[in-house]
Coordinates of C-alpha atoms in Angstrom, one line a residue:
X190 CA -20.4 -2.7 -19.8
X191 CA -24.2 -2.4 -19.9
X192 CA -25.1 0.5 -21.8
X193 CA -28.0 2.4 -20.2
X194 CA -29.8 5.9 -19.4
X195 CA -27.8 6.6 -16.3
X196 CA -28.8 8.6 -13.7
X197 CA -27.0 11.9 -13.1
X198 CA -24.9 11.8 -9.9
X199 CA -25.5 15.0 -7.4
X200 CA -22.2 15.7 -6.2
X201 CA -20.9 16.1 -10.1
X202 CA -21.6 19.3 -10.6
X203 CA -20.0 20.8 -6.9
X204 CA -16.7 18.9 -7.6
X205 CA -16.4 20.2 -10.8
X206 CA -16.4 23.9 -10.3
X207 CA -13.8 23.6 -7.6
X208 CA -11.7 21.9 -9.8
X209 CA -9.4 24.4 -11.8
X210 CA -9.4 24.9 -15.6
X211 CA -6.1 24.0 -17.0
X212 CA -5.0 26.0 -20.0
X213 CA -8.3 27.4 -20.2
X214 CA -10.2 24.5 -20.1
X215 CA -12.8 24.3 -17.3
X216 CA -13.9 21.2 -16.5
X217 CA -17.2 19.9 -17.6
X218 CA -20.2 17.7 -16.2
X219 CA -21.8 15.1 -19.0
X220 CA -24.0 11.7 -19.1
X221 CA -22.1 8.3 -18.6
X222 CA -23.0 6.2 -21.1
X223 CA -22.3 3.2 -19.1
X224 CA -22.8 1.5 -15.3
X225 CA -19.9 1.7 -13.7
X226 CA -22.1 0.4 -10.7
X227 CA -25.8 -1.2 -11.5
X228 CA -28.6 1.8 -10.9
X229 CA -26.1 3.6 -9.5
X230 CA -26.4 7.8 -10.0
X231 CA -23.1 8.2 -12.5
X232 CA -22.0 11.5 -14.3
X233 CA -18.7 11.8 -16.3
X234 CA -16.5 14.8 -15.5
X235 CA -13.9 16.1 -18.1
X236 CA -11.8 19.1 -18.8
X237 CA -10.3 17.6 -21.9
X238 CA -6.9 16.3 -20.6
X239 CA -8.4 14.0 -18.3
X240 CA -12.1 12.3 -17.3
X241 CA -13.3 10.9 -14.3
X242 CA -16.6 9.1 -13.3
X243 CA -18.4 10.4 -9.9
X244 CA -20.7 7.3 -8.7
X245 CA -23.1 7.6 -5.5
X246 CA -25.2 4.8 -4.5
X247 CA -26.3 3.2 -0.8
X248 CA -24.4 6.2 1.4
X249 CA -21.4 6.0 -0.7
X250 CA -19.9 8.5 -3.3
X251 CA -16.9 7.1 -5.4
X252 CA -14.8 8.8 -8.3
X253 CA -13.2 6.5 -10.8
X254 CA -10.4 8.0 -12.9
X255 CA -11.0 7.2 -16.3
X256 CA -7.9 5.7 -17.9
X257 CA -7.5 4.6 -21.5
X258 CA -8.2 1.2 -22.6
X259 CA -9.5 0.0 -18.5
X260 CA -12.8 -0.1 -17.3
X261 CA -12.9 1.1 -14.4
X262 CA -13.2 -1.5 -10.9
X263 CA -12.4 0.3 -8.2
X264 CA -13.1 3.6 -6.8
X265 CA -9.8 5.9 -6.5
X266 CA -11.5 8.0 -4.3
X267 CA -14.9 6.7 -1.8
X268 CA -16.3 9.4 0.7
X269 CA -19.7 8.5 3.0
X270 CA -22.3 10.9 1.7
X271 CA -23.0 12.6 5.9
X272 CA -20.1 13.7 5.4
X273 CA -21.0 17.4 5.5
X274 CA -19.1 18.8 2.9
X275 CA -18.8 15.6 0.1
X276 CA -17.6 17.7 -2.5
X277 CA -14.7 19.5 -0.9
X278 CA -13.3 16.3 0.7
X279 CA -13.2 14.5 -3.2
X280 CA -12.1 17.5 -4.6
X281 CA -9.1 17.1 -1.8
X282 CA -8.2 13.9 -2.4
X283 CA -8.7 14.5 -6.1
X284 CA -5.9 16.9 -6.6
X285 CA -3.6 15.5 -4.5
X286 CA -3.8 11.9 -5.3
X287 CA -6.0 11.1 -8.4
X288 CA -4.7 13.7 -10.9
X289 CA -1.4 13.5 -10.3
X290 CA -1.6 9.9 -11.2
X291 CA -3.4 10.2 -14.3
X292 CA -0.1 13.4 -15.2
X293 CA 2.2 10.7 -14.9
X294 CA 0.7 7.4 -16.8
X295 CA 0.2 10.2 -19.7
X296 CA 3.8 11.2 -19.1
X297 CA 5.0 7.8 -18.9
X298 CA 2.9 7.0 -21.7
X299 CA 4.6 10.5 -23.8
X300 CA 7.9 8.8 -23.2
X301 CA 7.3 5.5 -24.8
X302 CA 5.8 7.2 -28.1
X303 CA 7.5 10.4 -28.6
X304 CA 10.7 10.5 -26.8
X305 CA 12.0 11.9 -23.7
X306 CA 12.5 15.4 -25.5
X307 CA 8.5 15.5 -26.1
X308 CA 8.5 14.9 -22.2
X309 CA 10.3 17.6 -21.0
X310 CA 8.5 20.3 -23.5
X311 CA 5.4 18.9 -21.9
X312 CA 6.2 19.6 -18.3
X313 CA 7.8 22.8 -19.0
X314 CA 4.5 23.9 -20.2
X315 CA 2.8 22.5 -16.8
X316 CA 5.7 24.9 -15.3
X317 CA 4.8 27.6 -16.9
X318 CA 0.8 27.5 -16.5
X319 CA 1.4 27.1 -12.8
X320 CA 4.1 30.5 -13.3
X321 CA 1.3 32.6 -15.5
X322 CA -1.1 31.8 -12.1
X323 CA 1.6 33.0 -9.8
X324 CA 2.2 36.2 -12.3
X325 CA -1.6 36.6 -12.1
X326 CA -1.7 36.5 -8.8
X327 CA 1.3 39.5 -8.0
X328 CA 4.3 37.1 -8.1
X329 CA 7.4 37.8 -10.1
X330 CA 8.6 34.3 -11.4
X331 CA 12.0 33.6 -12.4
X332 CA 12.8 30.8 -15.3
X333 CA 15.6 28.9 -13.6
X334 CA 17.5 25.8 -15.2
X335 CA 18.3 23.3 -11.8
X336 CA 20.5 20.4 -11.4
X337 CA 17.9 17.6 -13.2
X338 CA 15.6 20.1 -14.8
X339 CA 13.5 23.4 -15.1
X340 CA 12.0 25.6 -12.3
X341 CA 11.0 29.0 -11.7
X342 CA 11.6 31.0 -8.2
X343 CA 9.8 33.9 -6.4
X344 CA 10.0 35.5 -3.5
X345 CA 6.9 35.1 -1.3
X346 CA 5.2 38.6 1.0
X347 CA 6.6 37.5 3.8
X348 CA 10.2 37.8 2.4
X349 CA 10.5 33.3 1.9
X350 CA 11.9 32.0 -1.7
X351 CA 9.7 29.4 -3.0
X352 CA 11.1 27.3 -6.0
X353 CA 9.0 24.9 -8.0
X354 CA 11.0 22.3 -10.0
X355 CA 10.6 19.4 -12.6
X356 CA 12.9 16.7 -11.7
X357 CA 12.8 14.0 -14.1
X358 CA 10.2 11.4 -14.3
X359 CA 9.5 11.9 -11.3
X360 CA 6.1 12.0 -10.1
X361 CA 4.7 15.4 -10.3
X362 CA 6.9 18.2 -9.6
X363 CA 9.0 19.5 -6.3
X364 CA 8.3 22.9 -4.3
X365 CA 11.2 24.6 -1.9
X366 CA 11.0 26.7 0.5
X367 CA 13.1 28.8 2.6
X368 CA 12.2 31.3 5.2
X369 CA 10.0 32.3 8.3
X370 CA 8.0 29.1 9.1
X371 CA 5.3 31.3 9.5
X372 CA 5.4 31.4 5.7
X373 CA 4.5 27.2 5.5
X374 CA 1.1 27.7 7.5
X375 CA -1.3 28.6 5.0
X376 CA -0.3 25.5 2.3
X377 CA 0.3 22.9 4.2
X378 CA -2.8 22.2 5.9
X379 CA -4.9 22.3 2.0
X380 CA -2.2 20.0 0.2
X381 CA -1.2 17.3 2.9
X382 CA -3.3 14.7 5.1
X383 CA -3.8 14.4 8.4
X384 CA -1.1 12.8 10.6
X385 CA -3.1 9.8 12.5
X386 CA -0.3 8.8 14.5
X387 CA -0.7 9.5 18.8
X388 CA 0.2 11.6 21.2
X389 CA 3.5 10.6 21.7
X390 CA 4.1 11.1 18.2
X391 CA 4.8 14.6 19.1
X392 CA 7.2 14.7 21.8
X393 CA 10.2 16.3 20.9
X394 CA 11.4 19.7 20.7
X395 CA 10.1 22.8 21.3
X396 CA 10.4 23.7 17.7
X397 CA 9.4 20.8 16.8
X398 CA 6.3 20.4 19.3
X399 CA 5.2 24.5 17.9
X400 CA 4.7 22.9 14.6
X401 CA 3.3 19.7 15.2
X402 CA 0.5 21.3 17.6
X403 CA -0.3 23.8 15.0
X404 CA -0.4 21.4 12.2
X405 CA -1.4 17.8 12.7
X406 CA -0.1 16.7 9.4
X407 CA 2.9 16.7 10.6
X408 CA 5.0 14.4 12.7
X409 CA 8.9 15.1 14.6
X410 CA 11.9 13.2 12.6
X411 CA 14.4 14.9 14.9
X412 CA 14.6 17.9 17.3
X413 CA 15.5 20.3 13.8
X414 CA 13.2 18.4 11.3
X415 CA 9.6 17.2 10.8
X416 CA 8.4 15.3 7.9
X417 CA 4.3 14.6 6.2
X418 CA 2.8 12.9 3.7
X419 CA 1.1 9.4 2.2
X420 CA 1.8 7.2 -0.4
X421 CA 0.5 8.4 -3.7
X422 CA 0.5 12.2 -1.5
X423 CA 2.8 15.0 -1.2
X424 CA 5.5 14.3 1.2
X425 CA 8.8 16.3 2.6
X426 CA 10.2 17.9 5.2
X427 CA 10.7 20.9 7.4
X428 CA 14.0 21.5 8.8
X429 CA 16.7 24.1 10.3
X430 CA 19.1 25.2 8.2
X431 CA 21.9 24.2 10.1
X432 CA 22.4 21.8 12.7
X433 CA 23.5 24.2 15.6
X434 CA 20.3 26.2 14.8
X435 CA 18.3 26.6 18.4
X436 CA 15.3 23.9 19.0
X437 CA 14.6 25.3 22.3
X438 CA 12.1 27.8 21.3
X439 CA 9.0 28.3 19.6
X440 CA 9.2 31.3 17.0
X441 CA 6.8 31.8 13.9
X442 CA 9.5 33.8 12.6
X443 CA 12.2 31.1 12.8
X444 CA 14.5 30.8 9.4
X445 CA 13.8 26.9 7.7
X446 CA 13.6 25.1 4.9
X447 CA 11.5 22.5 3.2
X448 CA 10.8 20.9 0.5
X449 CA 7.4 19.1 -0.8
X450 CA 7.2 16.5 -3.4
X451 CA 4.7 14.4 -5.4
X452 CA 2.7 17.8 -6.4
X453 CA 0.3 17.8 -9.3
X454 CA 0.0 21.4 -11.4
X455 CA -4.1 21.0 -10.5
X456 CA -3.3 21.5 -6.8
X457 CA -0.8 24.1 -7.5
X458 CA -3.6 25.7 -9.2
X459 CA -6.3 25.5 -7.1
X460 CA -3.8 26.8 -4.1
X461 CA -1.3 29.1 -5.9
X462 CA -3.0 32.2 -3.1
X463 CA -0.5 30.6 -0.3
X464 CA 2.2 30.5 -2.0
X465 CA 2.6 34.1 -2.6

């Protein structure tokens, strides 16, 4: 860990300000004190909760979470600086893969020292900040008490019930949906990544075929249900309600459900518009 006068990185700053403050806390652009990577361009990011190091050197731009007691090795995130929009694509990959990591080690790392009761308070608050957004933003959220845990429901503008859920240790926290699939088309394509499967990937129905044209993250299970995500992603489903439900058409309008896990509050945050 050589200690050094390091060089700010470019790309700090932009990913920063689309990341979103989290109880008030906006997150913040400082020196590194160290090399990550020799003569590299390094800045430290932080909103108080959790740091990470942006890095850019020889074409490349890499963000290292910063975890507790590790140096960091290797890049979570790595982005070729042509790529004409750098920060948007690490804030992307950011909030649906990097933060949500660094929420769970802290609230696997809750559970070992303060109980399991310390746990839950903590994600109930997460439930809440993401519910005060919604509130903010014209929504009228519902406490509810599910099956393995808290959650809060509201009913969306174009008539759909979203519910948002904490489901035990699970990796961040579950969304549900049910209504037009119109409703779906605005949040998918921000918190999910691209489907690179082929062509054929996407036979199947005509339901089935209307979303998977419209949305490439998304790839045919059966003739009533497709399914997205990536490891360390979001990932769930679309399906018809019932099995007899007609596949033989293409209709925005159509009644479905779904369901989305592996969702950090950061990317709830950052996209809590579409859901209303």
């Amino acid at each position: 860990m050589a200690l050094s006068a390091v060089t700010p990185a470019e790309t700090a700053a932009p990913l920063a300000a689309l990341l979103p403050a989290r109880r008030g806390a906006a997150w913040t652009v400082g020196y590194a004190s160290y090399d990550i990577r020799p003569n590299a361009a390094t800045s430290r990011l932080t909103n108080g909760r959790h740091a990470l190091f942006v890095v850019e050197q020889a074409g490349r731009i890499e963000v290292y979470a910063d975890r507790p007691g590790l140096f960091p090795v290797h890049p979570d995130v790595v982005v070729d600086a042509t790529d004409p929009a750098p920060a948007l694509t690490l804030a992307a990959r950011v909030l649906r893969s990097v933060l949500p990591d660094l929420d769970h080690d802290r609230i696997a790392e809750t559970g070992r020292t303060k109980g399991w009761a310390r746990v839950l308070r903590d994600r109930a608050a997460e439930l809440l900040e993401v519910g005060f957004a919604l509130v903010d933003h014209g929504a009228h959220a519902t406490p509810v008490e599910g099956t393995s845990g808290p959650g809060i429901t509201w009913t969306a503008a174009t008539g759909a019930t979203w519910g948002l859920w904490v489901r035990g240790q699970r990796r961040g926290m579950v969304l549900t949906y049910e209504g037009p699939v119109r409703g779906l088309y605005g949040f998918l394509p921000v918190v999910v990544t691209p489907y690179e499967g082929s062509a054929e990937d996407h036979a199947g129905s005509a339901f089935t075929r209307n979303l998977t044209d419209r949305l490439p993250q998304l790839r045919p299970v059966t003739a009533s249900e497709v399914e997205f995500g990536a490891h360390r992603e979001p990932s769930g489903y679309i399906l018809t309600p019932a099995a007899d439900d007609p596949t033989d058409r293409a209709d925005d309008g159509q009644h479905v459900v779904a369901e989305i896990g592996g969702i950090g509050a950061d990317l709830l945050l950052s996209n809590v518009a579409y859901l209303v």
